[in-house]
Amino acid sequence: MIYPQNFEQKIGFDQIRQLLKTKCLSTLGEERVESMDFSDSYDEINRRLEQVTEFVRIIQEEDDFPSQYFFDVRPSLKRIRVEGMYMDEQELFDLRRSLETIRDIVRFLQQTDDELTDNDEAHSPYPALYELAGDIMVFPQLITRINNILDKFGKIKDNASPELLRIRRELASTTGSISRSLNNILRMAQSEGYVDKDVTPTMRDGRLVIPVTPGMKRKIRGIVHDESATGKTVFIEPAEVVEANNRIRELEGEERREIIRILTEFSATVRPQVPAILQSYEFLAEIDFIRSKALLGIDIKGVKPSFESKQAIDWFEAVHPLLQMSLAKHNKKVVPLDIALTTEQRILLISGPNAGGKSVCLKTVGLLQYMLQCGMLVSMNERSHAGIFHSIFIDIGDEQSIEDDLSTYSSHLTNMKNMMKYCNEKSLILIDEFGGGTEPQIGGAIAEAVLKRFNAKKTFGVITTHYQNLKHFAEDHEGVVNGAMLYDRHEMRALFQLQIGNPGSSFAVEIARKIGLPEEVIADASEIVGSEYIQSDKYLQDIVRDKRYWETKRQNIRKREKVMEDTIARYERELEELEKSRKEILKKAKEDAEHLLEESNAKIENTIRTIKEAQAEKERTRMARQELTDFRQQVEAADKAALEEKITRKMEKLREKQERKKDKKNKQANQPAAQPVPKVVPIQAGDYVRIKGQTSVGQVMELNGKNAVVTFGLMKTNVKAERLERAEAPKQSLNTAKATFVSSETQERMYEKKLNFKQDIDVRGMRGDEAIQAVTYFIDDAILVGVSRVRILHGTGTGILRTLIRQYLATVPGVKHFQDEHVQFGGAGITVVDLK
């Protein structure tokens, strides 16, 4: 249950609907936005949220989601349910494109990952949307049938039926014969002087006619169809082509009837499938709706919080989305809201100064909870926890009504009555300025009695108030908790931060003093209310201030603990690296020692072999062996001592290196390191240089103060020396470099000219010399880029411009042929030029 009826207007959800509509692709989605409503089914809400979350991933990660053609052809489909009705070409074209879009969307959502599950079945990366597209029909045969009727531009194909093909061929043949006949008649009339030389056939009422002066109209046998506005020209249809023009009209009628027959026949085949097609369009509407919610979710940085099937609110960094978008236009940010409603603290009683953010806090709770239960992402931290409520009640603003004879306070009491009647442990109530609108003492007493009933029913709620007795009630009763909107007494400004646990002061005295109310008035008011009230309010402010101070301290300690943990983790990693380095050093030293001992053994064996070859005495040999054994022991002892010394030295160096790293990091953290200033060597004549940001290399020829003359290939240019930088000399010869430079420049210019060249030029309204100059440049460019045919639009007029241009074209060697354009495309008003 949602109360009252204008709940959405009160919390601003009507603006959310409008934002969603602007993001829809068609009326299909807009209708879904209009019908979107509040749900209290956990499974339904969770399914909607999963669909939107998956679509956000599609928008952010995929580039090929089909969203081109979202057409609403449901009215056309419903119309052809009646026997004999048909869809016209445009409707059929929209049907084909939207059916192709439905087919592509179903294919996209039914794609599966390459990885397999435990059951060896492929699974979709978008399971919720996959389920939505599971049983949607895509009608491939219907799309193929439409493709046989329509071309890619949505027009009926010539071969849609044999009869249509015959009609269009005869129509084209008849039109061609009429054009030839008219041209023959026109040339004959021009030769006899009945018609001016620059006159061309034109169209009137769908029939080809010849313009003639009124004095000559009897010279040409035919039917006068029209005359010009000035009366100086009449349009005659020669008698020779009247029958042919009549035949064209007949063929056009036959063509239209055949097209209607084709469309009617097709609509008859579609008629049995209309219910299934309409169901597919419901799927397209749902996709458009989900897409709009995903786009809005991205705009407001919305997330799906941890959603639970119970009554709870535990939000972190919650933000009112409309306020966020409004402040973002002025480069401002919303202060985020942290709020928790649990079974132990169900009702939050918020107090604090006016304009401190109490009402915004209340509206934020109402709007975000309503958006969530409409299946929309909400602007809060993703580690937030959200529950579900079966009914939401709100009492905010002035509801006085002249028609119903209700004052402001009466309307508040009416709302309280309905809330007490229908609320329960699964309800959320939102009340602004609880108990206001009447005499404070009785208003506060009634508000306390109502609050007691809400608490007894275990209802969840957010209530704002200024009444002291309600603050005391929250302190003394379980289930109700005080909250305060913080206020900076020193800077005299609201902080828009909610702090749960203590009541807030209204800061009435401080705000009055800031506004500039006389001090004697403030003192008089303080004396009236009593020193006890003033002192209690001051103590309350001090408590809030102290709590804020210690909360800041606690946050700073947490930050330092985090830094300390990071430092300890970094030192542990460094110790592990140090131990690893020590083991590697020991292993290397051991390998060196073994290698040295092997060399010593080889030396000993060589000595023994030498003694044997000398055939020395046994005693002498034994003495030599003893000496070598002593030598080996000395070497081993020396190697061992050297090895220990080497290891100790390397370990000491490693420790020093680690200490230097730590000192360097500390210095970098405390003060920015001085950047070494590179020594700049001035550029001299003969150096190879390039312009900064360019790749072409040139050579400095001479220096003139701050400017340098540089040669790039065949081009010499004057450049400021500060824009140059040294470059390596090109490896190829000078001639090759020059040729390459000129060729690349020419190719780039030719490519740009060919890309921007247009095959038509309009010289109407120009003087003769201007037109000839423009045509000269145009023909030169056309020959340069290799165009085979161009068109010059000069108009008919007196024919002088046409004559001058054709005289010039006759002198151009690159022009192969020129002639009038076809009569249906401009006739003598356009000259078509074929180039060699």
mmCIF file of C-alpha atoms in Angstrom, residues 342-594:
data_model
loop_
_atom_site.group_PDB
_atom_site.id
_atom_site.type_symbol
_atom_site.label_atom_id
_atom_site.label_comp_id
_atom_site.label_asym_id
_atom_site.label_seq_id
_atom_site.Cartn_x
_atom_site.Cartn_y
_atom_site.Cartn_z
ATOM 1 C CA THR A 342 17.008 -2.202 12.360
ATOM 2 C CA THR A 343 14.610 -4.252 14.484
ATOM 3 C CA GLU A 344 16.159 -2.662 17.613
ATOM 4 C CA GLN A 345 16.089 0.893 16.214
ATOM 5 C CA ARG A 346 13.090 0.950 13.890
ATOM 6 C CA ILE A 347 12.061 4.614 14.099
ATOM 7 C CA LEU A 348 14.634 7.377 13.568
ATOM 8 C CA LEU A 349 13.658 10.740 15.083
ATOM 9 C CA ILE A 350 15.687 13.468 13.335
ATOM 10 C CA SER A 351 16.057 16.921 14.893
ATOM 11 C CA GLY A 352 18.261 19.871 14.058
ATOM 12 C CA PRO A 353 18.168 23.399 12.640
ATOM 13 C CA ASN A 354 15.844 24.547 9.894
ATOM 14 C CA ALA A 355 17.359 24.276 6.400
ATOM 15 C CA GLY A 356 19.742 21.705 7.839
ATOM 16 C CA GLY A 357 18.705 18.854 5.547
ATOM 17 C CA LYS A 358 16.053 17.011 7.591
ATOM 18 C CA SER A 359 13.423 17.014 4.847
ATOM 19 C CA VAL A 360 16.000 16.085 2.187
ATOM 20 C CA CYS A 361 17.050 13.141 4.367
ATOM 21 C CA LEU A 362 13.430 12.004 4.655
ATOM 22 C CA LYS A 363 12.774 12.377 0.904
ATOM 23 C CA THR A 364 15.997 10.529 0.094
ATOM 24 C CA VAL A 365 14.836 7.529 2.134
ATOM 25 C CA GLY A 366 11.384 7.554 0.532
ATOM 26 C CA LEU A 367 12.590 7.994 -3.060
ATOM 27 C CA LEU A 368 15.405 5.429 -2.963
ATOM 28 C CA GLN A 369 13.252 2.786 -1.260
ATOM 29 C CA TYR A 370 10.445 3.369 -3.778
ATOM 30 C CA MET A 371 12.886 3.232 -6.724
ATOM 31 C CA LEU A 372 14.368 0.011 -5.390
ATOM 32 C CA GLN A 373 10.961 -1.661 -5.106
ATOM 33 C CA CYS A 374 10.137 -0.512 -8.644
ATOM 34 C CA GLY A 375 13.159 -2.501 -9.832
ATOM 35 C CA MET A 376 15.579 0.409 -10.315
ATOM 36 C CA LEU A 377 19.211 0.825 -9.314
ATOM 37 C CA VAL A 378 19.729 3.274 -6.454
ATOM 38 C CA SER A 379 22.500 5.803 -5.773
ATOM 39 C CA MET A 380 24.333 4.447 -2.722
ATOM 40 C CA ASN A 381 27.449 2.466 -1.853
ATOM 41 C CA GLU A 382 27.310 -1.133 -3.071
ATOM 42 C CA ARG A 383 28.106 -2.469 0.410
ATOM 43 C CA SER A 384 24.739 -1.140 1.613
ATOM 44 C CA HIS A 385 21.964 -3.499 2.745
ATOM 45 C CA ALA A 386 18.347 -2.900 1.749
ATOM 46 C CA GLY A 387 15.130 -4.613 2.753
ATOM 47 C CA ILE A 388 11.566 -4.720 1.493
ATOM 48 C CA PHE A 389 8.448 -2.970 2.845
ATOM 49 C CA HIS A 390 4.867 -3.910 2.005
ATOM 50 C CA SER A 391 3.585 -0.361 2.427
ATOM 51 C CA ILE A 392 5.037 3.152 2.555
ATOM 52 C CA PHE A 393 3.274 6.178 4.076
ATOM 53 C CA ILE A 394 4.401 9.786 3.833
ATOM 54 C CA ASP A 395 3.224 13.021 5.424
ATOM 55 C CA ILE A 396 5.123 15.991 4.098
ATOM 56 C CA GLY A 397 4.219 19.510 3.013
ATOM 57 C CA ASP A 398 1.073 21.573 3.327
ATOM 58 C CA GLU A 399 -2.077 19.575 2.510
ATOM 59 C CA GLN A 400 -4.723 22.140 3.406
ATOM 60 C CA SER A 401 -7.843 21.936 1.224
ATOM 61 C CA ILE A 402 -10.598 24.549 0.831
ATOM 62 C CA GLU A 403 -12.954 22.067 -0.844
ATOM 63 C CA ASP A 404 -12.613 19.496 1.951
ATOM 64 C CA ASP A 405 -12.581 22.169 4.674
ATOM 65 C CA LEU A 406 -9.203 20.953 5.948
ATOM 66 C CA SER A 407 -6.577 23.143 7.600
ATOM 67 C CA THR A 408 -2.908 22.249 7.547
ATOM 68 C CA TYR A 409 -3.090 20.628 10.983
ATOM 69 C CA SER A 410 -6.328 18.810 10.099
ATOM 70 C CA SER A 411 -4.685 17.281 7.042
ATOM 71 C CA HIS A 412 -1.751 16.141 9.198
ATOM 72 C CA LEU A 413 -4.132 14.516 11.688
ATOM 73 C CA THR A 414 -5.977 12.794 8.820
ATOM 74 C CA ASN A 415 -2.704 11.342 7.629
ATOM 75 C CA MET A 416 -1.829 10.217 11.170
ATOM 76 C CA LYS A 417 -5.207 8.494 11.458
ATOM 77 C CA ASN A 418 -4.722 6.528 8.226
ATOM 78 C CA MET A 419 -1.151 5.622 9.120
ATOM 79 C CA MET A 420 -2.156 4.260 12.554
ATOM 80 C CA LYS A 421 -5.005 2.326 10.936
ATOM 81 C CA TYR A 422 -3.039 0.564 8.213
ATOM 82 C CA CYS A 423 0.600 0.433 9.337
ATOM 83 C CA ASN A 424 2.230 -2.711 10.740
ATOM 84 C CA GLU A 425 5.668 -4.248 11.288
ATOM 85 C CA LYS A 426 6.214 -4.355 7.484
ATOM 86 C CA SER A 427 5.446 -0.671 6.907
ATOM 87 C CA LEU A 428 7.686 2.367 6.467
ATOM 88 C CA ILE A 429 6.364 5.753 7.605
ATOM 89 C CA LEU A 430 7.935 9.095 6.641
ATOM 90 C CA ILE A 431 6.688 12.158 8.549
ATOM 91 C CA ASP A 432 8.054 15.696 8.222
ATOM 92 C CA GLU A 433 7.624 18.229 11.082
ATOM 93 C CA PHE A 434 5.812 15.715 13.311
ATOM 94 C CA GLY A 435 3.204 17.448 15.500
ATOM 95 C CA GLY A 436 3.570 20.840 13.866
ATOM 96 C CA GLY A 437 0.784 23.157 12.744
ATOM 97 C CA THR A 438 -0.911 23.766 16.089
ATOM 98 C CA GLU A 439 -0.258 24.968 19.659
ATOM 99 C CA PRO A 440 3.146 23.498 20.659
ATOM 100 C CA GLN A 441 2.208 21.864 23.961
ATOM 101 C CA ILE A 442 -0.875 19.974 22.795
ATOM 102 C CA GLY A 443 0.720 19.356 19.392
ATOM 103 C CA GLY A 444 3.754 17.799 21.043
ATOM 104 C CA ALA A 445 1.547 15.712 23.358
ATOM 105 C CA ILE A 446 -0.551 14.337 20.486
ATOM 106 C CA ALA A 447 2.611 13.640 18.481
ATOM 107 C CA GLU A 448 4.092 11.694 21.411
ATOM 108 C CA ALA A 449 0.910 9.632 21.786
ATOM 109 C CA VAL A 450 0.891 8.829 18.062
ATOM 110 C CA LEU A 451 4.598 7.940 18.158
ATOM 111 C CA LYS A 452 3.870 5.549 21.016
ATOM 112 C CA ARG A 453 1.298 3.746 18.809
ATOM 113 C CA PHE A 454 3.721 3.521 15.913
ATOM 114 C CA ASN A 455 6.368 2.043 18.176
ATOM 115 C CA ALA A 456 3.896 -0.456 19.638
ATOM 116 C CA LYS A 457 3.049 -1.686 16.128
ATOM 117 C CA LYS A 458 6.819 -2.160 15.454
ATOM 118 C CA THR A 459 6.601 0.080 12.405
ATOM 119 C CA PHE A 460 9.765 1.367 10.697
ATOM 120 C CA GLY A 461 10.005 5.083 10.031
ATOM 121 C CA VAL A 462 11.894 8.343 9.676
ATOM 122 C CA ILE A 463 10.371 11.354 11.474
ATOM 123 C CA THR A 464 11.616 14.940 11.692
ATOM 124 C CA THR A 465 10.669 17.220 14.591
ATOM 125 C CA HIS A 466 11.709 20.111 16.836
ATOM 126 C CA TYR A 467 9.760 18.989 19.948
ATOM 127 C CA GLN A 468 11.833 18.340 23.073
ATOM 128 C CA ASN A 469 9.329 15.841 24.514
ATOM 129 C CA LEU A 470 9.728 13.603 21.441
ATOM 130 C CA LYS A 471 13.518 13.687 21.830
ATOM 131 C CA HIS A 472 13.129 12.557 25.463
ATOM 132 C CA PHE A 473 10.676 9.852 24.369
ATOM 133 C CA ALA A 474 13.266 8.459 21.932
ATOM 134 C CA GLU A 475 15.876 8.355 24.696
ATOM 135 C CA ASP A 476 13.567 6.486 27.090
ATOM 136 C CA HIS A 477 11.913 3.945 24.759
ATOM 137 C CA GLU A 478 13.424 1.014 22.929
ATOM 138 C CA GLY A 479 12.778 0.917 19.182
ATOM 139 C CA VAL A 480 13.062 4.706 18.740
ATOM 140 C CA VAL A 481 16.435 6.409 18.303
ATOM 141 C CA ASN A 482 17.436 10.065 18.076
ATOM 142 C CA GLY A 483 19.341 11.530 15.169
ATOM 143 C CA ALA A 484 20.762 14.978 14.512
ATOM 144 C CA MET A 485 21.570 17.027 11.440
ATOM 145 C CA LEU A 486 24.961 18.552 12.237
ATOM 146 C CA TYR A 487 25.580 22.304 12.340
ATOM 147 C CA ASP A 488 28.886 24.194 12.543
ATOM 148 C CA ARG A 489 28.482 26.760 15.323
ATOM 149 C CA HIS A 490 31.720 28.575 14.487
ATOM 150 C CA GLU A 491 31.044 29.060 10.769
ATOM 151 C CA MET A 492 27.264 29.213 11.355
ATOM 152 C CA ARG A 493 26.380 26.865 8.518
ATOM 153 C CA ALA A 494 24.599 23.532 8.136
ATOM 154 C CA LEU A 495 26.803 20.505 7.391
ATOM 155 C CA PHE A 496 23.933 18.351 5.999
ATOM 156 C CA GLN A 497 25.333 15.315 7.813
ATOM 157 C CA LEU A 498 23.144 12.889 9.741
ATOM 158 C CA GLN A 499 24.463 11.569 13.040
ATOM 159 C CA ILE A 500 22.486 8.817 14.774
ATOM 160 C CA GLY A 501 22.529 8.439 18.557
ATOM 161 C CA ASN A 502 21.917 11.910 19.984
ATOM 162 C CA PRO A 503 19.197 14.538 19.403
ATOM 163 C CA GLY A 504 20.075 17.743 17.610
ATOM 164 C CA SER A 505 19.657 21.341 18.637
ATOM 165 C CA SER A 506 17.546 23.746 16.612
ATOM 166 C CA PHE A 507 20.265 26.426 17.035
ATOM 167 C CA ALA A 508 17.469 28.992 17.186
ATOM 168 C CA VAL A 509 19.508 31.525 19.192
ATOM 169 C CA GLU A 510 22.606 31.167 17.014
ATOM 170 C CA ILE A 511 20.632 31.482 13.762
ATOM 171 C CA ALA A 512 18.745 34.521 15.077
ATOM 172 C CA ARG A 513 22.039 36.142 16.055
ATOM 173 C CA LYS A 514 23.530 35.353 12.608
ATOM 174 C CA ILE A 515 20.558 36.922 10.805
ATOM 175 C CA GLY A 516 21.045 40.076 12.870
ATOM 176 C CA LEU A 517 18.149 40.072 15.311
ATOM 177 C CA PRO A 518 18.782 42.691 18.045
ATOM 178 C CA GLU A 519 20.698 41.287 20.993
ATOM 179 C CA GLU A 520 18.148 42.604 23.491
ATOM 180 C CA VAL A 521 15.398 40.683 21.677
ATOM 181 C CA ILE A 522 17.472 37.480 21.866
ATOM 182 C CA ALA A 523 18.172 38.094 25.554
ATOM 183 C CA ASP A 524 14.492 38.754 26.227
ATOM 184 C CA ALA A 525 13.521 35.542 24.442
ATOM 185 C CA SER A 526 16.089 33.568 26.428
ATOM 186 C CA GLU A 527 14.697 34.963 29.672
ATOM 187 C CA ILE A 528 11.134 34.078 28.616
ATOM 188 C CA VAL A 529 11.971 30.466 27.819
ATOM 189 C CA GLY A 530 14.086 30.147 30.939
ATOM 190 C CA SER A 531 17.750 29.570 31.648
ATOM 191 C CA GLU A 532 17.175 25.852 32.141
ATOM 192 C CA TYR A 533 16.041 25.405 28.527
ATOM 193 C CA ILE A 534 18.886 27.556 27.198
ATOM 194 C CA GLN A 535 21.426 25.590 29.245
ATOM 195 C CA SER A 536 20.025 22.225 28.182
ATOM 196 C CA ASP A 537 20.136 23.321 24.547
ATOM 197 C CA LYS A 538 23.719 24.485 25.045
ATOM 198 C CA TYR A 539 24.658 21.162 26.640
ATOM 199 C CA LEU A 540 23.048 19.373 23.719
ATOM 200 C CA GLN A 541 25.133 21.420 21.297
ATOM 201 C CA ASP A 542 28.266 20.658 23.299
ATOM 202 C CA ILE A 543 27.473 16.939 23.256
ATOM 203 C CA VAL A 544 27.020 17.003 19.492
ATOM 204 C CA ARG A 545 30.223 19.009 19.096
ATOM 205 C CA ASP A 546 32.209 16.640 21.346
ATOM 206 C CA LYS A 547 30.810 13.576 19.614
ATOM 207 C CA ARG A 548 31.753 15.031 16.281
ATOM 208 C CA TYR A 549 35.261 15.785 17.597
ATOM 209 C CA TRP A 550 35.780 12.247 18.891
ATOM 210 C CA GLU A 551 34.265 10.763 15.763
ATOM 211 C CA THR A 552 36.844 12.699 13.718
ATOM 212 C CA LYS A 553 39.566 11.471 16.059
ATOM 213 C CA ARG A 554 38.381 7.887 15.639
ATOM 214 C CA GLN A 555 38.400 8.197 11.868
ATOM 215 C CA ASN A 556 41.928 9.638 11.923
ATOM 216 C CA ILE A 557 43.088 6.733 14.130
ATOM 217 C CA ARG A 558 41.532 4.286 11.667
ATOM 218 C CA LYS A 559 43.350 5.967 8.794
ATOM 219 C CA ARG A 560 46.667 5.819 10.677
ATOM 220 C CA GLU A 561 46.098 2.173 11.532
ATOM 221 C CA LYS A 562 45.496 1.484 7.859
ATOM 222 C CA VAL A 563 48.730 3.281 6.940
ATOM 223 C CA MET A 564 50.566 1.303 9.644
ATOM 224 C CA GLU A 565 49.172 -1.983 8.331
ATOM 225 C CA ASP A 566 50.285 -1.083 4.828
ATOM 226 C CA THR A 567 53.760 -0.175 6.104
ATOM 227 C CA ILE A 568 54.098 -3.450 8.046
ATOM 228 C CA ALA A 569 52.982 -5.420 4.987
ATOM 229 C CA ARG A 570 55.522 -3.568 2.844
ATOM 230 C CA TYR A 571 58.362 -4.305 5.339
ATOM 231 C CA GLU A 572 57.371 -7.970 5.446
ATOM 232 C CA ARG A 573 57.574 -8.139 1.658
ATOM 233 C CA GLU A 574 60.993 -6.459 1.740
ATOM 234 C CA LEU A 575 62.238 -8.947 4.382
ATOM 235 C CA GLU A 576 61.068 -11.829 2.207
ATOM 236 C CA GLU A 577 62.927 -10.335 -0.756
ATOM 237 C CA LEU A 578 66.024 -9.868 1.463
ATOM 238 C CA GLU A 579 65.933 -13.490 2.601
ATOM 239 C CA LYS A 580 65.483 -14.629 -0.985
ATOM 240 C CA SER A 581 68.492 -12.514 -2.060
ATOM 241 C CA ARG A 582 70.585 -13.957 0.802
ATOM 242 C CA LYS A 583 69.822 -17.515 -0.321
ATOM 243 C CA GLU A 584 70.729 -16.684 -3.895
ATOM 244 C CA ILE A 585 74.050 -15.139 -2.745
ATOM 245 C CA LEU A 586 74.893 -18.220 -0.650
ATOM 246 C CA LYS A 587 74.061 -20.516 -3.553
ATOM 247 C CA LYS A 588 76.261 -18.503 -5.926
ATOM 248 C CA ALA A 589 79.141 -18.437 -3.427
ATOM 249 C CA LYS A 590 78.906 -22.194 -2.919
ATOM 250 C CA GLU A 591 79.010 -22.770 -6.675
ATOM 251 C CA ASP A 592 82.113 -20.513 -6.929
ATOM 252 C CA ALA A 593 83.821 -22.414 -4.110
ATOM 253 C CA GLU A 594 83.123 -25.798 -5.687
#
